[in-house]
Each structure stands twice: as structure tokens, then as C-alpha cells.
XYZ file of C-alpha atoms in Angstrom:
514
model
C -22.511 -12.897 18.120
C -24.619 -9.788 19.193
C -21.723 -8.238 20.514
C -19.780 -8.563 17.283
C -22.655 -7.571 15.063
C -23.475 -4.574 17.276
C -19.789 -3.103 16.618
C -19.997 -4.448 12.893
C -23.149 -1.960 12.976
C -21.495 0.699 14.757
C -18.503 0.580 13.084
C -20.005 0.797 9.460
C -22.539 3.906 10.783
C -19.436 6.009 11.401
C -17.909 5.398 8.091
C -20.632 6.138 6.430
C -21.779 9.469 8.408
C -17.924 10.622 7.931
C -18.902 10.138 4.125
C -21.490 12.424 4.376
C -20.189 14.875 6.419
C -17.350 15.147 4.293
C -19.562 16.182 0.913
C -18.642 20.001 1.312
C -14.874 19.083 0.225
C -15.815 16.964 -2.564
C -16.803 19.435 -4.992
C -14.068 19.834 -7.492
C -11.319 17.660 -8.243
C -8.627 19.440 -6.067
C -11.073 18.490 -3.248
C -12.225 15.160 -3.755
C -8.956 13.763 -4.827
C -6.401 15.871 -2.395
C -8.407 17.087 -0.154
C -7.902 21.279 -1.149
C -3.755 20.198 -0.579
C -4.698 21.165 3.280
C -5.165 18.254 4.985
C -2.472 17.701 8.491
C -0.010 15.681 9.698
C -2.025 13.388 11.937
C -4.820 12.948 9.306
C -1.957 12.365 6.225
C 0.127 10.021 8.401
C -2.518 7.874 9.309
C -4.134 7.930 5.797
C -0.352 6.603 4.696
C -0.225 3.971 7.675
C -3.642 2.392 7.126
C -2.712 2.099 3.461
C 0.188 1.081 3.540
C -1.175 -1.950 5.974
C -4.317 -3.909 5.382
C -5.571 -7.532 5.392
C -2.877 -8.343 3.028
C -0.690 -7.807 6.090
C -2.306 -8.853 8.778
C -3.683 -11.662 7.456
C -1.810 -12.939 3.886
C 2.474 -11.524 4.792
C 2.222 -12.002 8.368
C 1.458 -15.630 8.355
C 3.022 -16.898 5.400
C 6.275 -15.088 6.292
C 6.274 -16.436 10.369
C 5.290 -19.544 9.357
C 8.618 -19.068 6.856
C 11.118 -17.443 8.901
C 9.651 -17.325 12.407
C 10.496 -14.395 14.807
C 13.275 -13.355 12.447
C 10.180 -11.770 10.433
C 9.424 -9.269 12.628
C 12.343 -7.889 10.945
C 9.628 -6.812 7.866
C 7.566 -4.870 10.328
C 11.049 -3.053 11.161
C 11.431 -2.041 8.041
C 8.775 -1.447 6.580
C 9.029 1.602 10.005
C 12.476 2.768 8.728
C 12.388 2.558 5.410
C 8.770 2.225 4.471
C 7.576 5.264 6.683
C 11.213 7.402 7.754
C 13.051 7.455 4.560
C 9.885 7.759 2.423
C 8.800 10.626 4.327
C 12.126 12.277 4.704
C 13.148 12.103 1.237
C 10.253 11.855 -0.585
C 7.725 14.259 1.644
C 9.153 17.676 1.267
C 10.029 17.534 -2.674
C 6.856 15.777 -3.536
C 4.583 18.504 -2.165
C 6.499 21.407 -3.668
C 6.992 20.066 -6.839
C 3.773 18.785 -7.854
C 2.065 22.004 -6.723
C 4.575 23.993 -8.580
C 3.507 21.645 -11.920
C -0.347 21.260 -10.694
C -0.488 17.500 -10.491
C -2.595 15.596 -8.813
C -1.731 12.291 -10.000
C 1.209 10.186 -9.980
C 1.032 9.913 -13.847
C 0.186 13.554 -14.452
C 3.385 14.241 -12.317
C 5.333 12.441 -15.352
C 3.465 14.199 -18.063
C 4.279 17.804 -16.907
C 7.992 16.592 -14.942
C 8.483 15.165 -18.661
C 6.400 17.504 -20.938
C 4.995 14.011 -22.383
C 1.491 12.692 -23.014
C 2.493 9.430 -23.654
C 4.286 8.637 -20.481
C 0.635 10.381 -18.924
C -1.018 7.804 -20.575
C 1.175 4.603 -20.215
C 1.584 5.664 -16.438
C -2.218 5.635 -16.035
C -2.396 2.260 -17.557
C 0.058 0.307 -15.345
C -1.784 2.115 -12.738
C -4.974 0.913 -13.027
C -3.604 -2.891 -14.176
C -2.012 -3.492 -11.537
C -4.025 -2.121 -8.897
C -7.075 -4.471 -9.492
C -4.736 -7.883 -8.237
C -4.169 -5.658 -5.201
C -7.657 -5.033 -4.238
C -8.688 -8.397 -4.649
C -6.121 -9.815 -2.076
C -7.627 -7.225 0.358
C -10.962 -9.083 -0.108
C -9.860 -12.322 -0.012
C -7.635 -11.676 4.042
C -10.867 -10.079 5.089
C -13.228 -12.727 3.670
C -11.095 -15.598 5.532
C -11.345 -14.058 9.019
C -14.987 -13.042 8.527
C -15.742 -16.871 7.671
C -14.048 -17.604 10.785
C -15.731 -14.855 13.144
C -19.423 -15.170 11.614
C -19.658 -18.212 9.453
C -20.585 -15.494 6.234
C -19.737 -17.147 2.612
C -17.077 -15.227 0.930
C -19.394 -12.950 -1.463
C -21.473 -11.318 0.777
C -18.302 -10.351 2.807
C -16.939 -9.043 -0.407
C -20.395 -7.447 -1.558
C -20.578 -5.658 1.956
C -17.121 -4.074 2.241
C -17.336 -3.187 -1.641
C -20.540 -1.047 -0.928
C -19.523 0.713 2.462
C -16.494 1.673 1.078
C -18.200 3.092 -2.023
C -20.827 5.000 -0.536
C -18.387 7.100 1.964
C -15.732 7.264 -0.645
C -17.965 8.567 -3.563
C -19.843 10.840 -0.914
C -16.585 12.540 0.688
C -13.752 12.009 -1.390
C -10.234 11.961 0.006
C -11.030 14.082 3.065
C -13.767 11.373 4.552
C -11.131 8.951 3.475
C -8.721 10.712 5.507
C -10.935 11.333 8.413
C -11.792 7.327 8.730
C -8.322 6.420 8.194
C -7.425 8.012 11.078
C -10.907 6.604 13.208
C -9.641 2.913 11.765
C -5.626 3.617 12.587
C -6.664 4.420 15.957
C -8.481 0.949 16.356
C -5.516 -0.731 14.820
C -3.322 0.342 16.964
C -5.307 -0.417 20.270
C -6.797 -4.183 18.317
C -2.553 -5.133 17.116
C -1.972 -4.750 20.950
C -4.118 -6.457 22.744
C -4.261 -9.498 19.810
C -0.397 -9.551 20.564
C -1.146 -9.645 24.399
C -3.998 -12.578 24.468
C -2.007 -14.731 22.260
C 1.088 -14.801 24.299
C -0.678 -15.341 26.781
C -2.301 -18.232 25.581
C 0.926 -19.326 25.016
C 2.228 -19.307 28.670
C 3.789 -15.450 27.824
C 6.593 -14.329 25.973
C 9.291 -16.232 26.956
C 7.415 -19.656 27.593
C 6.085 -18.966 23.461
C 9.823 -18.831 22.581
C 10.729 -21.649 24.286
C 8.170 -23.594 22.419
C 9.379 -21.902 19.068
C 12.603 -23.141 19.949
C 11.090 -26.952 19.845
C 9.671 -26.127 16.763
C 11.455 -28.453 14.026
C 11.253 -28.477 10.040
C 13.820 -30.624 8.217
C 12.627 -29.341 4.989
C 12.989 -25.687 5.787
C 16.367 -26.137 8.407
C 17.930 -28.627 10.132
C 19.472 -26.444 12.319
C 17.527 -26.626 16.212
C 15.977 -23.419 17.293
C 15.851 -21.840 14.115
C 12.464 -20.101 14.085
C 13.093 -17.976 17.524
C 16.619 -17.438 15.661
C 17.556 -13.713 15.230
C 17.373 -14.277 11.368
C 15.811 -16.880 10.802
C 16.150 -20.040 8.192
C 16.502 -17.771 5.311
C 18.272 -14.388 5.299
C 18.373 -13.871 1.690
C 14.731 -14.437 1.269
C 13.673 -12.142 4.027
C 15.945 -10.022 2.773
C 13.755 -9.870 -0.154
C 10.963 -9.415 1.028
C 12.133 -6.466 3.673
C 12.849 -4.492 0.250
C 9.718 -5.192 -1.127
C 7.484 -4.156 1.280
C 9.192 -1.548 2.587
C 11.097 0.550 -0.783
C 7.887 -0.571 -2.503
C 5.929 2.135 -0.731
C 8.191 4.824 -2.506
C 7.129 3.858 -5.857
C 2.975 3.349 -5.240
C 0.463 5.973 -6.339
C -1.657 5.433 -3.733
C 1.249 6.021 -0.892
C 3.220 9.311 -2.570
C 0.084 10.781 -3.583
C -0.504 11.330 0.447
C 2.110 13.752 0.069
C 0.797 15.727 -2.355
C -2.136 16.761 -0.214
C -0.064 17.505 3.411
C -0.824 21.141 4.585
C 2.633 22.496 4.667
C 6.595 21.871 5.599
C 6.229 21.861 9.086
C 3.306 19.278 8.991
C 5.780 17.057 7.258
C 7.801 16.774 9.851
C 5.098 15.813 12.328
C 4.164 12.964 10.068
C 7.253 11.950 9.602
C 7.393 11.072 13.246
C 3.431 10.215 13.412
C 4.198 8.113 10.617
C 7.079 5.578 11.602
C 5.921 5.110 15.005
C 2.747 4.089 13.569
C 4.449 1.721 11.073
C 6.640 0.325 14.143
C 3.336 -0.670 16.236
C 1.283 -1.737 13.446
C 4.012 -3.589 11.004
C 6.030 -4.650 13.694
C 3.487 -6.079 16.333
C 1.788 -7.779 12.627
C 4.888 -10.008 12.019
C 5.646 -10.364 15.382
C 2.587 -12.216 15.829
C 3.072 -14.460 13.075
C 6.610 -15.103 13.914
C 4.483 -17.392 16.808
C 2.145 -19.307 13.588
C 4.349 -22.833 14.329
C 2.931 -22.792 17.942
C -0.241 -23.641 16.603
C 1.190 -26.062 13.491
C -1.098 -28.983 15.386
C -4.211 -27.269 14.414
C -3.449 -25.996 10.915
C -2.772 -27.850 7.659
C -0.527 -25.461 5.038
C -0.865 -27.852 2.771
C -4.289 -28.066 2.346
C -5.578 -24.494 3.682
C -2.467 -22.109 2.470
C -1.068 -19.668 4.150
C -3.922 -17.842 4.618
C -5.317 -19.543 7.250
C -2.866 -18.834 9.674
C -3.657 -16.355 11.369
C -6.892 -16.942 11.448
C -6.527 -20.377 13.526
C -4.178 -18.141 15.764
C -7.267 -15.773 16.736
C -10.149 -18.655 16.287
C -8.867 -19.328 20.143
C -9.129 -16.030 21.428
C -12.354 -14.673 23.856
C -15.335 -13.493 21.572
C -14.873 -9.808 22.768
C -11.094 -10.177 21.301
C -12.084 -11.551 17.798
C -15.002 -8.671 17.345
C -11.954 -6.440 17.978
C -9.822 -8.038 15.543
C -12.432 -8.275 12.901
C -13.349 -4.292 13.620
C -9.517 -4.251 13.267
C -8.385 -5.970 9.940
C -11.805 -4.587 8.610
C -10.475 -1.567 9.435
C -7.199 -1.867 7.585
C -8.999 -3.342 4.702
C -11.070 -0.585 4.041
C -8.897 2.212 4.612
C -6.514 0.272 1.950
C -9.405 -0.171 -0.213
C -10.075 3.662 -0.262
C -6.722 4.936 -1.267
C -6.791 2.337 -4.205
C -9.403 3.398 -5.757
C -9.039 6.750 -5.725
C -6.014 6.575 -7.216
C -7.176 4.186 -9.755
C -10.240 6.180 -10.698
C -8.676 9.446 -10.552
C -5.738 8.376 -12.418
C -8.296 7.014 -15.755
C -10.056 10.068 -15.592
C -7.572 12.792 -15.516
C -4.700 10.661 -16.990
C -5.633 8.877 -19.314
C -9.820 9.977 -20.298
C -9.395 14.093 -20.173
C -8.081 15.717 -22.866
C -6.904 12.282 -24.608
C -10.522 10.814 -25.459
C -13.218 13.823 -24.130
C -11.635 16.837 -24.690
C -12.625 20.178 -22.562
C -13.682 18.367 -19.598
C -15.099 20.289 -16.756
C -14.209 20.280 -13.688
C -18.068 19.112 -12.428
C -17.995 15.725 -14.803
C -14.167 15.153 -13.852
C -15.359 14.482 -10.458
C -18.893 12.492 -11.849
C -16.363 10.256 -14.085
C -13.882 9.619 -10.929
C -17.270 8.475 -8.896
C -18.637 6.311 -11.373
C -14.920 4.588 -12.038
C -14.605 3.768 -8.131
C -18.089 1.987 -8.601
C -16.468 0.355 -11.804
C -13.063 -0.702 -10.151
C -14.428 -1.502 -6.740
C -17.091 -4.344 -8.986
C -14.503 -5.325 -11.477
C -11.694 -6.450 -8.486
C -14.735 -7.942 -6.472
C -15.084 -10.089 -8.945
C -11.685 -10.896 -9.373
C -11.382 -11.937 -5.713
C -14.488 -14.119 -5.795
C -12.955 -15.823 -9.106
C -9.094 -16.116 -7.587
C -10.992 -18.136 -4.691
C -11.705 -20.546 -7.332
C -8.449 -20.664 -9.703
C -6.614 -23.742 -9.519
C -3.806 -21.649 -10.932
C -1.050 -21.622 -7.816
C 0.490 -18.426 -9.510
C -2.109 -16.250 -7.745
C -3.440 -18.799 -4.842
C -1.815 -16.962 -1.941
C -2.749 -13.226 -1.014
C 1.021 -12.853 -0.904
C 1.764 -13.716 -3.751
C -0.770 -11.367 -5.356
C 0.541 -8.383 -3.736
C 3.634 -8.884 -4.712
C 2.803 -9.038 -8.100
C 1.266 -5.859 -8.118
C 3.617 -3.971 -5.691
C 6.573 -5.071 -7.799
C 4.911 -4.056 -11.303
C 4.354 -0.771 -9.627
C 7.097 0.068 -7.894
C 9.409 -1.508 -10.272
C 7.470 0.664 -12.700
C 7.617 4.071 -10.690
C 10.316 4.495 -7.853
C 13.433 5.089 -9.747
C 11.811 7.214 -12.143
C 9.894 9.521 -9.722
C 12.680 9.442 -7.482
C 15.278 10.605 -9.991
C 12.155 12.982 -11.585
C 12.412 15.141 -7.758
C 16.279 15.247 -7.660
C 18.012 14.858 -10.676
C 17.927 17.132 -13.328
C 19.579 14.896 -16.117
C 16.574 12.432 -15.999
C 15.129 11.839 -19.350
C 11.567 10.655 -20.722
C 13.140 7.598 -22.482
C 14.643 6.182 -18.836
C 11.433 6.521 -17.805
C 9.818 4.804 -20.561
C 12.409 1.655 -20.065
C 11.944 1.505 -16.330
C 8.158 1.012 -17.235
C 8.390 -1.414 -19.491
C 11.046 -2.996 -16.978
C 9.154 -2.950 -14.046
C 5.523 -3.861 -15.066
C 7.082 -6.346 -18.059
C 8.924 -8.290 -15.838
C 6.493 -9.308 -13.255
C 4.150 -10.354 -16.006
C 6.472 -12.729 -17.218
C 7.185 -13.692 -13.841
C 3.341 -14.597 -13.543
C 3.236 -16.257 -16.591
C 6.117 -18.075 -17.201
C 7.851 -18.571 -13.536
C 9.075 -21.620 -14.393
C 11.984 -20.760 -16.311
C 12.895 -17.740 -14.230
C 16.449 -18.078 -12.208
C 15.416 -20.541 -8.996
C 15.772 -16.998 -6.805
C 13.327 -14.846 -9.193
C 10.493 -17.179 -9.397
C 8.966 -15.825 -6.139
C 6.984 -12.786 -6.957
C 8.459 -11.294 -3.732
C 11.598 -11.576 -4.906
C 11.388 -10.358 -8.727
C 9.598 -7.113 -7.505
C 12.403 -6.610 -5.377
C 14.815 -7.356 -8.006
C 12.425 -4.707 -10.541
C 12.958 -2.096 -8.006
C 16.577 -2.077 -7.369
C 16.883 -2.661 -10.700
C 15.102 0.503 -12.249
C 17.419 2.306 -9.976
C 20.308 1.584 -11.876
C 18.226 2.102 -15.211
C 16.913 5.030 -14.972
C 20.473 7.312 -14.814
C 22.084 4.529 -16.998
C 19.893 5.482 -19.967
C 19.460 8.938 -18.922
C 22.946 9.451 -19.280
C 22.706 7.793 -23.039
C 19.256 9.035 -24.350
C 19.412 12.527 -25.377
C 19.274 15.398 -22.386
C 15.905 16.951 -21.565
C 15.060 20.573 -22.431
C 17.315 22.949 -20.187
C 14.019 25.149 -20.172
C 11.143 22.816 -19.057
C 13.974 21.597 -16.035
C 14.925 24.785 -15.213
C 11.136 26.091 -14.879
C 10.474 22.422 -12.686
C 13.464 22.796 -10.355
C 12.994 26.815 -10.048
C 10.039 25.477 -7.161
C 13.136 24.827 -4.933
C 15.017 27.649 -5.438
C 11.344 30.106 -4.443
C 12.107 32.636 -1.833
C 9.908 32.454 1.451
C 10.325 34.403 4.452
C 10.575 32.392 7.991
C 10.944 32.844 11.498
C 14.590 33.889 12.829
C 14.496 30.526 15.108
C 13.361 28.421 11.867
C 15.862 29.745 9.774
C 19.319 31.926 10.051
C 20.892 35.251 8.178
């Protein structure tokens, strides 16, 4: 217990002296929201890794979906490293960062009121924003709380009141830059804490192949009645995996708090780094995740799903580890908790302030009390989905039991929301303000019916996992649908937004050719 509390101690001191340190680049909104747009690859691609992955991962998708699909769902991991990390950075990396400095946006929503010339779609942006982030946040609290109750024997709210108030202090102190800086301190423990859990539990399981072997024992007549089905190469359910693959991994292309990492990367060549930085990253940390949960029905003996959820998974998985392991793991998912954490509500409190506040309700804002509002609304969103955690703990509403099931909720309002319409916003000139409109409606309407009335959804669509999928592929085919049937944007406002890739710049004979 002294050992874990010591790196507990040691682990929040850093944080919170990075916080500090980091005060000089918090002192206008360019700085404390983007970090002065000069922040580099390794710093950007861990900020995107640790946010993309958090206790909701670790704790909430990686044993719900190995307990559902066994090894098959390392899979997930897989792509969350292709197309979660690769593709997102390769097609979304370059063109974010010269457009939205070209327009001078440092929000996702302010990107569609200049891309757009439209306050509205600002302000309706900024809304589903900050909605749907709060379910989010609180399934962070909740995968953290579980393991912490395991580790320590804390009740739930002080774990929640403790992470709320770290994260605060160093984020309102530093900004993006200290939340950049401990991103990368906290990927760097990730990475060493996935790889070692990964090794001590195999172990404990008589190594890799003897753990298969017993996976391959592993029967469940109500999920397949076909033998050796969880160390399968697909699993019991392909189309469900399927599902969730797309969510978790195309979701990231559509979530503020993910492409607004791009806005603040130095320059070209630093894109390229993270790319790389990036997926590899993703691969390790998403991959060794799922991996480890593909093993949950090894330990089906000491676990009740029925009674405990999903949840608890994982947690029985590491309650057997050596004390020195679990202080690693809690450093670890703590870690990835609070680096999520971060992002989110910077985003969120950035996003009410410039988006929706500035301008709209407080005209003539400087740029001084931009930056006091954004620090007071991280207190505000931080206490408002604390207490949304603590009351989800005791709902007896199964819609939002599972930390699962909450992210997907909020990942598919959001990226059902956002991705086709900021996609087709960097590329295609023909995109029009109402497609964008309709894909918001869409994508955030639909998953609120889904929570609400799930019942009477199509059998395949009443898993949140699923529907977001569905609202993302879906707004895809929406967006240059009605684009091509609304009326055509201003040739002037899309010439002056696409003239940012046709800028001359000089380069190096060996970078670039007569």
C-alpha cells in the first residue's frame, strides 16, 4: 500500500508542477487552447494517443468486447492503429492545419462558421459539443473509480473528487501545452504499464499458448455453439465487431477533441513524424488493450457478468497480479484517464466560450477574459460530469449502465454529427451549409432516440455501438447527397478557403522537384 501511494504521490506532483511550469504559454487564447500552433510531433502524437485511449478502453471496451468476441477483438486495437491513427493523420493532418490557420480557427465549430460563413452552424456545433461530451467524461470516471476500489479500497467519490481536481489545477494553470507535456509523461507509462500487464497475465496463465488452449475450452451456448470460438480468428460475431471496429476507430475523425490536435502541430514535416509516432502508439496501446481482454473468459470462475457488468472484468484480471504490477496499472489507466479528461474539457470549455458565448451573448470580448471564461468552464464541466458519473453509478436505467455503452453514445452523436461534414468541408468544394445542418441533426438526433427509445430500433441498431456506426457512415452519404440538392455555396468565400492550398512556398531541391 505504501508503495502504491508513494507513486500515486509522485505521479500527481509531476502533473501538477508541469501545470505550473507551463503558465508562460497560457496567456492568450492561441496559447492556452493550441499551444501558439507550435507544438511537435512527439508531443501532438502522444497528446492524440492518450486521448484517444483512456479508462473507457482499458477498462469499459476491452472487457466487455473479449468477454464478447474473445481474441478476435484484438482486431479493434488494429484498427483503431490503421484507421484511427494512419488514415486520420494522413488525410486529415496536413489539410486540417493549413486550413484552419488560413480561416483562424481554433475550434472545431468555429472551423464551420468561417468554412461556411454561418453563425448558426457556430452555434449549433458548439452545442452538440458540449452535450455530448459530458456522457463521455463520466465513463472516464466511472473505469478509473472501479480499479481504484479494487487497488485501495477508496469509495467511488473521492476517486472522482481527486482526479477532477488534479486535472483542473494543471489544466487551468498550463493550458494545452502542460496538457501536452503530461500526455506525453502518461503515454510513456502506458506504453511500458500495457506491456508488462500483458506479460504477468499470460503468465499467470501458463503463457501464450497454454492461455489459448484454455480459451479454446472456453464454451457459451448462448453466444456460439461452435467449439473454440473465442481463440477463433473472428470470433462469434463478425458483424458486431465489425461495428464496433468502425466506431472506435472512424469515430476519431469526427471528435473535437482528436482533430483539434492537428490544428496545433508545428509544421508539414512534423506531420509526418506523428503520423508514424502516432499508429505505432495506437498499435501497442489499442492493440495490447483488447488483446488482454480477448483472455477475460479465463477468469469467468471468478467473475459474475450478470451481477457486476462488464466493468469488472478487467479488474478481476489484474486483482491477481503482484502489488508492484497493480500500482503500475493504476499509475497506468490513471494515466490514460487524465490525459483523456484534459483534451475534453478543453475542447468543451473552449468551444462555449469562443463558439457559442463571444460575440453571440458578450460582445467585444477580450482576449484576457476569453481565457478567464475557458478556466472557469473547465471547473464548470469537470463538476457537472462528476456528478453525472457519481449519479450513473446509481441509475437503474440499463441504457447507460455500462461505460461502453456511454461512449458510444457520445462518440456516435459526435462523430455522426461531424466527420462527413468536416471531411467534405477540407476537400470538397461543392459542400453546402444545409448538408451540414442535416448531418447534425442526423448524427446527434439519432443516438438520442437510440437512448431513449431503443426498443423499437431495428434488432441490429439498438446497440449504441452499432447506431453510431451506422450515424457515421451514414452522414457520409448525406452530406454530398444534399449538397448536390441544396443550393451551391458562394464561389467567393470557397475560392478564398481553398486558395490556402494553392499558397506558394519555397522548399528544398531534395523535398521537392522543378
Amino acid at each position: 500500500m505504501f508503495l502504491k501511494i508513494l507513486l500515486l504521490v509522485l505521479f500527481f506532483g509531476v502533473m501538477v508542477a508541469v501545470g505550473i511550469y507551463c503558465r508562460k504559454h497560457a496567456t492568450d487564447v492561441n496559447g492556452f487552447v493550441l499551444g501558439g500552433r507550435n507544438v511537435g510531433p512527439w508531443l501532438t502524437a502522444f497528446a492524440y494517443g492518450t486521448s484517444y485511449f483512456s479508462a473507457v478502453i482499458f477498462i469499459g471496451y476491452a472487457g466487455q468486447f473479449g468477454w464478447k468476441y474473445g481474441i478476435a477483438s484484438t482486431w479493434i486495437g488494429i484498427g483503431n492503429a490503421v484507421i484511427g491513427s494512419f488514415l486520420a493523420w494522413a488525410i486529415l493532418g496536413r489539410r486540417t492545419r493549413i486550413m484552419t490557420q488560413h480561416l483562424n480557427s481554433a475550434t472545431m465549430p468555429e472551423f464551420f462558421g468561417k468554412r461556411f460563413d454561418s453563425k448558426g452552424l457556430k452555434i449549433g456545433a458548439s452545442i452538440i459539443v458540449f452535450i455530448f461530451l459530458i456522457p463521455y467524461t463520466a465513463s472516464l470516471y466511472n473505469g478509473l473509480s472501479r480499479l481504484f476500489e479494487m487497488a485501495f479500497g477508496i469509495p467511488y467519490i473521492w476517486c472522482i473528487i481527486a482526479m477532477s481536481v488534479l486535472t483542473g489545477i494543471y489544466v487551468i494553470a498550463g493550458g494545452y501545452m502542460a496538457t501536452a507535456i503530461n500526455d506525453f509523461i502518461q503515454g510513456i507509462i502506458m506504453l511500458i504499464g500495457i506491456v508488462a500487464v500483458i506479460a504477468a497475465v499470460l503468465v499467470n496463465n501458463g503463457g501464450f499458448v497454454e492461455a489459448l488452449n484454455g480459451l479454446a475450452e472456453v464454451t457459451d451456448e448462448s453466444v456460439s455453439t461452435t467449439p473454440g470460438v473465442f481463440n477463433s480468428f473472428f470470433g462469434p460475431d463478425p458483424l458486431n465487431l465489425l461495428g464496433v471496429i468502425i466506431l472506435t476507430s472512424l469515430g476519431t475523425w469526427g471528435l473535437p477533441q482528436m482533430v483539434q490536435k492537428f490544428y496545433a502541430i508545428k509544421n508539414e514535416n512534423d506531420i509526418r513524424k506523428g503520423t508514424v509516432i502516432s499508429t505505432l502508439f495506437a498499435l501497442v496501446v489499442a492493440g495490447g488493450c483488447y488483446f488482454l481482454g480477448g483472455f477475460g473468459r479465463l477468469y469467468s470462475a471468478q467473475v459474475d457478468v450478470a451481477a457486476d457488468g462488464y466493468d469488472a472484468i478487467i479488474p478481476t484480471m489484474l486483482s491477481t497480479l503482484p502489488d508492484i504490477l497493480i500500482a503500475i496499472v493504476v499509475i497506468l489507466v490513471l494515466s490514460a484517464s487524465m490525459s483523456t479528461l484534459s483534451s475534453l474539457v478543453i475542447a468543451s470549455s473552449s468551444t462555449l466560450t469562443i463558439d457559442f458565448l463571444k460575440d453571440n451573448f458578450i460582445k467585444k470580448m477580450s482576449e484576457k477574459k476569453q481565457v478567464i471564461l475557458i478556466r472557469i468552464f473547465i471547473v464548470v464541466f469537470i463538476a457537472i460530469s462528476a456528478f453525472i458519473a457519481i449519479y450513473q453509478t446509481q441509475s437503474q436505467n440499463e441504457s447507460v449502465k455500462f461505460i461502453a455503452q456511454l461512449m458510444g453514445v457520445s462518440w456516435g452523436a459526435l462523430a455522426g454529427a461531424f466527420l462527413a461534414p468536416f471531411l467534405y468541408g477540407l476537400y470538397w468544394k461543392k459542400t453546402t451549409k444545409a448538408a451540414c445542418w442535416v448531418s447534425f441533426i442526423f448524427g446527434a438526433g439519432i443516438m438520442l432516440l437510440n437512448l431513449f427509445f431503443r426498443s423499437s430500433f431495428p434488432t441490429i441498431l439498438q446497440s449504441p455501438i452499432n447506431c453510431g456506426a451506422f450515424a457515421m457512415l451514414a452522414g457520409l452519404i448525406i452530406v454530398p447527397v444534399v449538397s448536390l440538392l441544396t443550393p451551391k455555396p458562394k464561389k467567393e468565400l470557397v475560392d478564398d478557403t481553398f486558395a490556402c492550398y494553392d499558397k506558394t512556398v519555397s522548399a528544398k531541391q531534395k523535398n521537392s522537384l522543378d
